[in-house]
Short mmCIF file of C-alpha atoms in Angstrom, two decimals:
data_model
loop_
_atom_site.label_atom_id
_atom_site.label_comp_id
_atom_site.label_asym_id
_atom_site.label_seq_id
_atom_site.Cartn_x
_atom_site.Cartn_y
_atom_site.Cartn_z
CA UNK A 1 72.37 108.10 35.56
CA UNK A 2 68.84 109.42 36.01
CA UNK A 3 69.56 110.24 39.67
CA UNK A 4 72.14 112.93 38.85
CA UNK A 5 71.68 116.30 37.15
CA UNK A 6 72.13 116.83 33.41
CA UNK A 7 75.33 118.89 33.62
CA UNK A 8 76.77 116.43 36.14
CA UNK A 9 76.10 113.68 33.61
CA UNK A 10 78.21 115.45 31.00
CA UNK A 11 81.03 115.86 33.51
CA UNK A 12 80.70 112.18 34.38
CA UNK A 13 81.00 111.20 30.71
CA UNK A 14 84.11 113.34 30.30
CA UNK A 15 85.69 111.80 33.41
CA UNK A 16 84.74 108.31 32.29
CA UNK A 17 86.25 108.74 28.82
CA UNK A 18 89.46 110.29 30.18
CA UNK A 19 89.82 107.54 32.78
CA UNK A 20 89.06 104.84 30.20
CA UNK A 21 91.60 106.30 27.76
CA UNK A 22 94.37 106.51 30.34
CA UNK A 23 93.58 103.05 31.73
CA UNK A 24 93.62 101.48 28.27
CA UNK A 25 96.90 103.13 27.34
CA UNK A 26 98.55 102.64 30.73
CA UNK A 27 97.67 98.93 30.71
CA UNK A 28 100.59 98.38 28.38
CA UNK A 29 102.57 101.64 28.32
CA UNK A 30 105.00 100.53 31.04
CA UNK A 31 105.51 97.18 29.31
CA UNK A 32 105.96 99.05 26.03
CA UNK A 33 108.60 101.34 27.54
CA UNK A 34 110.34 98.39 29.21
CA UNK A 35 110.61 96.72 25.82
CA UNK A 36 112.05 99.91 24.34
CA UNK A 37 114.56 100.72 27.10
CA UNK A 38 115.00 97.53 29.17
CA UNK A 39 115.51 99.88 32.15
CA UNK A 40 112.83 100.06 34.88
CA UNK A 41 114.87 102.62 36.83
CA UNK A 42 114.86 105.08 33.96
CA UNK A 43 111.09 104.73 33.58
CA UNK A 44 110.55 105.33 37.31
CA UNK A 45 112.64 108.52 37.08
CA UNK A 46 110.46 109.62 34.16
CA UNK A 47 107.35 109.15 36.28
CA UNK A 48 108.85 111.05 39.23
CA UNK A 49 109.41 114.01 36.91
CA UNK A 50 105.90 113.48 35.55
CA UNK A 51 104.36 113.93 39.01
CA UNK A 52 106.64 116.87 39.76
CA UNK A 53 105.42 118.57 36.58
CA UNK A 54 101.82 117.78 37.56
CA UNK A 55 102.28 119.54 40.90
CA UNK A 56 103.88 122.60 39.30
CA UNK A 57 101.02 122.73 36.80
CA UNK A 58 98.55 122.83 39.68
CA UNK A 59 100.32 125.92 40.99
CA UNK A 60 100.19 127.52 37.55
CA UNK A 61 96.50 126.67 37.19
CA UNK A 62 95.60 128.62 40.33
CA UNK A 63 96.77 131.72 38.47
CA UNK A 64 94.98 130.84 35.24
CA UNK A 65 91.50 130.45 36.74
CA UNK A 66 91.09 134.25 36.81
CA UNK A 67 91.70 134.42 33.06
CA UNK A 68 90.36 131.13 31.70
CA UNK A 69 87.12 129.20 32.15
CA UNK A 70 87.56 125.94 34.06
CA UNK A 71 86.27 124.06 31.02
CA UNK A 72 89.01 125.60 28.88
CA UNK A 73 91.65 124.41 31.36
CA UNK A 74 89.99 120.98 31.27
CA UNK A 75 90.27 120.90 27.47
CA UNK A 76 93.92 121.95 27.61
CA UNK A 77 94.58 118.99 29.91
CA UNK A 78 92.80 116.53 27.62
CA UNK A 79 94.60 117.87 24.53
CA UNK A 80 97.98 117.69 26.24
CA UNK A 81 97.38 114.08 27.35
CA UNK A 82 96.34 113.20 23.80
CA UNK A 83 99.51 114.80 22.42
CA UNK A 84 101.60 112.73 24.82
CA UNK A 85 100.32 109.47 23.37
CA UNK A 86 100.40 110.88 19.82
CA UNK A 87 104.07 111.73 20.39
CA UNK A 88 104.77 108.12 21.37
CA UNK A 89 102.98 107.01 18.20
CA UNK A 90 104.90 109.37 15.94
CA UNK A 91 108.32 108.98 17.54
CA UNK A 92 108.03 105.19 17.76
CA UNK A 93 111.41 103.74 18.84
CA UNK A 94 112.91 107.22 19.15
CA UNK A 95 110.51 107.81 22.08
CA UNK A 96 112.98 105.91 24.29
CA UNK A 97 115.48 108.77 23.92
CA UNK A 98 112.90 111.39 24.91
CA UNK A 99 111.31 109.75 27.95
CA UNK A 100 112.19 112.63 30.29
CA UNK A 101 110.61 115.50 28.28
CA UNK A 102 107.67 113.25 27.37
CA UNK A 103 107.09 112.44 31.04
CA UNK A 104 107.18 116.12 31.96
CA UNK A 105 104.73 116.96 29.17
CA UNK A 106 102.36 114.21 30.32
CA UNK A 107 102.51 115.59 33.87
CA UNK A 108 101.54 119.04 32.59
CA UNK A 109 98.53 117.61 30.78
CA UNK A 110 97.37 115.60 33.79
CA UNK A 111 97.88 118.61 36.04
CA UNK A 112 95.59 120.84 33.98
CA UNK A 113 92.98 118.11 33.67
CA UNK A 114 92.76 117.04 37.32
CA UNK A 115 92.93 120.62 38.61
CA UNK A 116 89.87 121.66 36.61
CA UNK A 117 88.04 118.33 36.97
CA UNK A 118 88.33 118.37 40.78
CA UNK A 119 86.97 121.92 40.97
CA UNK A 120 84.13 121.11 38.57
CA UNK A 121 83.15 118.12 40.73
CA UNK A 122 83.05 120.43 43.75
CA UNK A 123 80.78 122.85 41.89
CA UNK A 124 78.45 120.37 40.22
CA UNK A 125 78.26 117.18 42.30
CA UNK A 126 76.35 117.27 45.59
CA UNK A 127 77.36 115.06 48.51
CA UNK A 128 74.33 112.84 47.92
CA UNK A 129 75.46 112.31 44.31
CA UNK A 130 79.11 111.56 45.05
CA UNK A 131 78.79 107.81 45.65
CA UNK A 132 76.80 107.33 42.45
CA UNK A 133 79.03 109.72 40.48
CA UNK A 134 82.30 107.96 41.30
CA UNK A 135 80.87 104.44 41.06
CA UNK A 136 79.31 105.22 37.67
CA UNK A 137 82.60 106.71 36.51
CA UNK A 138 84.46 103.55 37.39
CA UNK A 139 81.76 101.23 36.06
CA UNK A 140 81.71 102.89 32.65
CA UNK A 141 85.49 102.80 32.59
CA UNK A 142 85.28 99.08 33.36
CA UNK A 143 82.82 98.60 30.49
CA UNK A 144 85.45 99.92 28.10
CA UNK A 145 87.93 97.72 29.91
CA UNK A 146 86.05 94.47 29.35
CA UNK A 147 86.71 94.19 25.63
CA UNK A 148 89.64 96.49 24.90
CA UNK A 149 92.38 94.81 27.01
CA UNK A 150 91.74 91.38 25.48
CA UNK A 151 91.48 92.82 21.98
CA UNK A 152 94.54 94.99 22.60
CA UNK A 153 96.54 92.06 23.94
CA UNK A 154 95.56 90.05 20.84
CA UNK A 155 96.56 92.92 18.52
CA UNK A 156 99.92 93.36 20.26
CA UNK A 157 100.60 89.61 20.07
CA UNK A 158 99.45 89.52 16.42
CA UNK A 159 102.22 91.87 15.27
CA UNK A 160 105.90 91.02 15.64
CA UNK A 161 106.93 94.68 15.82
CA UNK A 162 105.53 97.46 18.04
CA UNK A 163 102.65 98.15 15.64
CA UNK A 164 100.08 96.70 18.05
CA UNK A 165 101.04 99.26 20.66
CA UNK A 166 100.51 102.10 18.20
CA UNK A 167 96.99 100.85 17.45
CA UNK A 168 96.26 100.69 21.19
CA UNK A 169 97.47 104.23 21.87
CA UNK A 170 95.52 105.53 18.85
CA UNK A 171 92.30 104.20 20.35
CA UNK A 172 93.09 105.91 23.67
CA UNK A 173 93.57 109.21 21.82
CA UNK A 174 90.15 108.81 20.16
CA UNK A 175 88.55 108.49 23.61
CA UNK A 176 90.26 111.69 24.74
CA UNK A 177 88.98 113.56 21.67
CA UNK A 178 85.44 112.32 22.30
CA UNK A 179 85.68 113.47 25.92
CA UNK A 180 86.77 116.93 24.81
CA UNK A 181 83.79 117.17 22.45
CA UNK A 182 81.36 116.26 25.25
CA UNK A 183 82.96 118.82 27.58
CA UNK A 184 81.45 121.58 25.41
CA UNK A 185 78.16 120.96 27.23
CA UNK A 186 79.69 121.99 30.59
CA UNK A 187 79.93 125.49 31.95
CA UNK A 188 80.91 128.19 31.72
CA UNK A 189 82.51 128.27 35.16
CA UNK A 190 84.75 131.16 36.13
CA UNK A 191 86.59 131.51 39.44
CA UNK A 192 87.00 135.05 40.74
CA UNK A 193 88.59 134.29 44.11
CA UNK A 194 92.24 133.41 44.68
CA UNK A 195 93.03 129.88 45.82
CA UNK A 196 95.04 130.46 48.98
CA UNK A 197 97.52 127.59 48.75
CA UNK A 198 100.10 128.87 51.24
CA UNK A 199 97.41 129.68 53.78
CA UNK A 200 95.91 126.20 53.44
CA UNK A 201 99.29 124.51 53.83
CA UNK A 202 99.88 126.50 57.02
CA UNK A 203 96.58 125.47 58.65
CA UNK A 204 97.24 123.52 61.86
CA UNK A 205 95.13 121.72 64.47
CA UNK A 206 92.32 121.02 61.99
CA UNK A 207 91.71 117.29 62.27
CA UNK A 208 89.76 117.10 59.02
CA UNK A 209 92.45 118.84 57.00
CA UNK A 210 95.15 116.78 58.73
CA UNK A 211 93.24 113.61 57.79
CA UNK A 212 92.80 114.76 54.19
CA UNK A 213 96.53 115.49 53.91
CA UNK A 214 97.40 112.07 55.31
CA UNK A 215 94.87 110.21 53.14
CA UNK A 216 96.02 112.07 50.03
CA UNK A 217 99.69 111.34 50.71
CA UNK A 218 98.99 107.69 51.47
CA UNK A 219 96.88 107.24 48.35
CA UNK A 220 99.64 108.85 46.28
CA UNK A 221 102.21 106.37 47.63
CA UNK A 222 99.98 103.34 47.03
CA UNK A 223 98.73 104.47 43.62
CA UNK A 224 102.21 105.21 42.26
CA UNK A 225 103.62 101.86 43.34
CA UNK A 226 100.64 99.91 41.99
CA UNK A 227 100.47 101.76 38.66
CA UNK A 228 104.21 101.55 38.09
CA UNK A 229 104.90 98.02 39.26
CA UNK A 230 101.86 95.76 38.92
CA UNK A 231 101.59 95.37 35.13
CA UNK A 232 105.37 95.02 34.78
CA UNK A 233 105.28 92.43 37.60
CA UNK A 234 102.44 90.58 35.85
CA UNK A 235 104.39 90.66 32.58
CA UNK A 236 107.43 89.23 34.40
CA UNK A 237 105.31 86.33 35.66
CA UNK A 238 103.38 85.67 32.43
CA UNK A 239 105.51 87.19 29.64
CA UNK A 240 102.40 87.60 27.47
CA UNK A 241 100.59 90.85 26.73
CA UNK A 242 97.58 88.90 25.45
CA UNK A 243 97.08 87.01 28.73
CA UNK A 244 97.50 90.27 30.67
CA UNK A 245 94.85 91.79 28.41
CA UNK A 246 92.47 88.90 29.06
CA UNK A 247 93.00 89.21 32.81
CA UNK A 248 92.33 92.95 32.67
CA UNK A 249 89.13 92.26 30.76
CA UNK A 250 88.08 89.77 33.44
CA UNK A 251 88.84 92.31 36.17
CA UNK A 252 86.88 94.99 34.30
CA UNK A 253 83.90 92.67 33.78
CA UNK A 254 83.71 91.97 37.51
CA UNK A 255 84.29 95.65 38.23
CA UNK A 256 81.20 96.67 36.25
CA UNK A 257 78.87 94.71 38.52
CA UNK A 258 80.78 95.68 41.65
CA UNK A 259 80.60 99.38 40.79
CA UNK A 260 76.91 99.38 39.88
CA UNK A 261 75.60 96.90 42.44
CA UNK A 262 77.85 97.64 45.42
CA UNK A 263 79.99 100.79 45.17
CA UNK A 264 77.03 102.95 44.12
CA UNK A 265 75.46 102.26 47.54
CA UNK A 266 78.48 103.42 49.53
CA UNK A 267 77.62 106.45 51.65
CA UNK A 268 79.19 108.12 54.66
CA UNK A 269 77.40 105.88 57.16
CA UNK A 270 78.69 102.61 55.66
CA UNK A 271 82.01 103.56 54.05
CA UNK A 272 84.01 102.40 57.09
CA UNK A 273 82.68 98.84 56.79
CA UNK A 274 83.28 98.64 53.04
CA UNK A 275 86.79 100.03 53.41
CA UNK A 276 87.69 97.49 56.09
CA UNK A 277 86.52 94.55 53.97
CA UNK A 278 88.40 95.86 50.91
CA UNK A 279 91.53 96.50 52.97
CA UNK A 280 91.69 92.97 54.35
CA UNK A 281 91.13 91.37 50.94
CA UNK A 282 93.70 93.66 49.28
CA UNK A 283 96.30 92.94 51.94
CA UNK A 284 95.87 89.16 51.65
CA UNK A 285 96.04 89.01 47.84
CA UNK A 286 99.03 91.39 47.65
CA UNK A 287 100.98 89.37 50.22
CA UNK A 288 100.20 86.06 48.52
CA UNK A 289 101.02 87.40 45.04
CA UNK A 290 104.21 89.10 46.18
CA UNK A 291 105.39 86.00 48.04
CA UNK A 292 104.43 83.28 45.53
CA UNK A 293 104.81 85.12 42.19
CA UNK A 294 102.58 82.44 40.71
CA UNK A 295 100.26 82.55 37.72
CA UNK A 296 97.31 81.13 39.71
CA UNK A 297 97.68 83.79 42.39
CA UNK A 298 97.91 86.47 39.72
CA UNK A 299 94.57 85.37 38.24
CA UNK A 300 92.99 85.38 41.73
CA UNK A 301 94.42 88.88 42.25
CA UNK A 302 92.76 90.14 39.06
CA UNK A 303 89.41 88.62 40.06
CA UNK A 304 89.34 90.06 43.58
CA UNK A 305 90.67 93.44 42.43
CA UNK A 306 87.72 93.60 40.06
CA UNK A 307 85.49 93.26 43.10
CA UNK A 308 87.10 95.70 45.57
CA UNK A 309 89.17 98.27 43.68
CA UNK A 310 86.17 100.45 42.84
CA UNK A 311 85.13 100.39 46.51
CA UNK A 312 88.36 102.00 47.58
CA UNK A 313 88.35 104.55 44.78
CA UNK A 314 84.75 105.55 45.48
CA UNK A 315 85.44 105.92 49.21
CA UNK A 316 88.66 107.85 48.65
CA UNK A 317 87.09 110.29 46.19
CA UNK A 318 84.03 110.82 48.41
CA UNK A 319 86.13 111.26 51.54
CA UNK A 320 88.18 113.99 49.84
CA UNK A 321 85.09 116.14 49.40
CA UNK A 322 83.57 115.20 52.76
CA UNK A 323 86.77 116.09 54.65
CA UNK A 324 87.24 119.33 52.72
CA UNK A 325 83.70 120.39 53.61
CA UNK A 326 84.24 119.67 57.31
CA UNK A 327 87.66 121.35 57.27
CA UNK A 328 86.31 124.56 55.72
CA UNK A 329 86.22 127.47 58.15
CA UNK A 330 88.14 130.51 56.94
CA UNK A 331 89.12 128.63 53.76
CA UNK A 332 86.72 127.12 51.23
CA UNK A 333 86.31 123.40 50.43
CA UNK A 334 87.60 124.09 46.89
CA UNK A 335 90.84 125.44 48.29
CA UNK A 336 91.38 122.35 50.42
CA UNK A 337 90.57 120.07 47.46
CA UNK A 338 93.05 121.90 45.25
CA UNK A 339 95.83 122.03 47.82
CA UNK A 340 95.34 118.33 48.64
CA UNK A 341 97.14 117.65 45.35
CA UNK A 342 100.37 118.65 47.08
CA UNK A 343 100.40 115.67 49.50
CA UNK A 344 99.13 113.44 46.66
CA UNK A 345 102.07 114.45 44.47
CA UNK A 346 104.50 114.13 47.38
CA UNK A 347 103.13 110.64 48.06
CA UNK A 348 103.55 109.64 44.41
CA UNK A 349 107.13 110.90 44.32
CA UNK A 350 107.87 109.15 47.64
CA UNK A 351 106.39 105.85 46.42
CA UNK A 352 108.29 105.93 43.14
CA UNK A 353 111.54 106.92 44.84
CA UNK A 354 111.19 103.99 47.21
CA UNK A 355 110.47 101.69 44.25
CA UNK A 356 113.55 103.01 42.45
CA UNK A 357 115.77 102.29 45.46
CA UNK A 358 114.44 98.74 45.86
CA UNK A 359 114.87 98.02 42.14
CA UNK A 360 118.51 99.10 42.43
CA UNK A 361 119.19 97.01 45.54
CA UNK A 362 117.38 93.81 44.49
CA UNK A 363 116.63 91.79 41.39
CA UNK A 364 113.55 93.21 39.62
CA UNK A 365 111.31 90.19 40.31
CA UNK A 366 112.09 90.25 44.06
CA UNK A 367 111.72 94.02 44.22
CA UNK A 368 108.33 93.84 42.49
CA UNK A 369 107.13 91.16 44.92
CA UNK A 370 108.21 93.15 47.98
CA UNK A 371 106.65 96.33 46.63
CA UNK A 372 103.31 94.56 46.14
CA UNK A 373 103.40 93.38 49.77
CA UNK A 374 104.15 96.92 50.97
CA UNK A 375 101.42 98.28 48.73
CA UNK A 376 98.93 95.80 50.16
CA UNK A 377 99.61 97.03 53.69
CA UNK A 378 98.72 100.66 52.99
CA UNK A 379 94.93 100.27 52.84
CA UNK A 380 94.92 98.61 56.27
CA UNK A 381 97.12 101.34 57.74
CA UNK A 382 94.79 103.95 56.22
CA UNK A 383 91.80 102.33 57.85
CA UNK A 384 93.31 102.47 61.32
CA UNK A 385 94.68 106.01 60.98
CA UNK A 386 91.46 107.52 59.58
CA UNK A 387 89.36 105.78 62.23
CA UNK A 388 91.60 107.19 64.95
CA UNK A 389 91.55 110.71 63.53
CA UNK A 390 87.91 111.21 62.49
CA UNK A 391 86.12 107.86 63.08
CA UNK A 392 85.40 107.74 59.32
CA UNK A 393 83.02 110.70 59.86
CA UNK A 394 80.41 108.46 61.48
CA UNK A 395 77.89 110.52 63.39
CA UNK A 396 79.13 113.83 61.92
#
């Protein structure tokens, strides 16, 4: 981390701890809720409301930035996310009756966090630092992910009740608290200008903004399907939290080296090539997993995802800031970054709604397989569309 500034390092640590905490908890939260409710449709509805609340929180946050420091809004988001998992811990089995309000509350917490975190990245992280920043963020998250999923899977399997899940969520909360403590070294950052959301949404004939809107929507669709379906699909194939935990640890271990050795070298001039390679691999493994539903293919999926997933995330995050900078004329890059959450949220809601429909029309195992195949196609479609619109910013 010696190649990035001191304050950027603190922001990186906060982002890493928040991402690690959510990844650790979300590894099993859908399986946990499935065991409580035995209703995937109800859980998908909860997540749709979660993303709706996140979007509304973004709108609210644009009004708060005149009154509150960005770091304060960041802390509110971290605290709210922590309270979401604490509520699951305290309510235990009763949490199944409160999934809707819990989902909305989680969306509020994520909305405050990502609103402030995105703006802080725009203020602190230069374009030359972006590749290293996002790859380091993912690599450190993977480091936490090497040991914790296997240990968590063992703990869950060790207890006959849901006690293992409570231990897992408690650890995630501790990471959130540590992230909030580190955030005290950031700022202060106050925003005096209004974020002109309506004006940004009305902008037309700006190819960079059009590309950012498309890429944000597409990523929202893919991310929501993958996050909602994959672990449940894996559990359907394996029926063992411990094996899923071991596979996640394997994926994280590979991801550490991929993030540090490969993703950290992704820059604007080579991101097209890396994205194409990742897209082809992702498409092939999603199709094979969705079609075969086999344990061997699932293990191969985990291995290759460890290699390429950080590539896509690094490219997507960097492209957001690159496109917003090129789009900025009468509006600022920060305004485009903030407003890009609208197509992201719309994409998430669209992806989950589509998943809900398929799960109602088909048996869960067949619906999960088809959704993985659809999800695998999105990266390839993105590659073609972005190349057609802005040639992946080559030569800009």
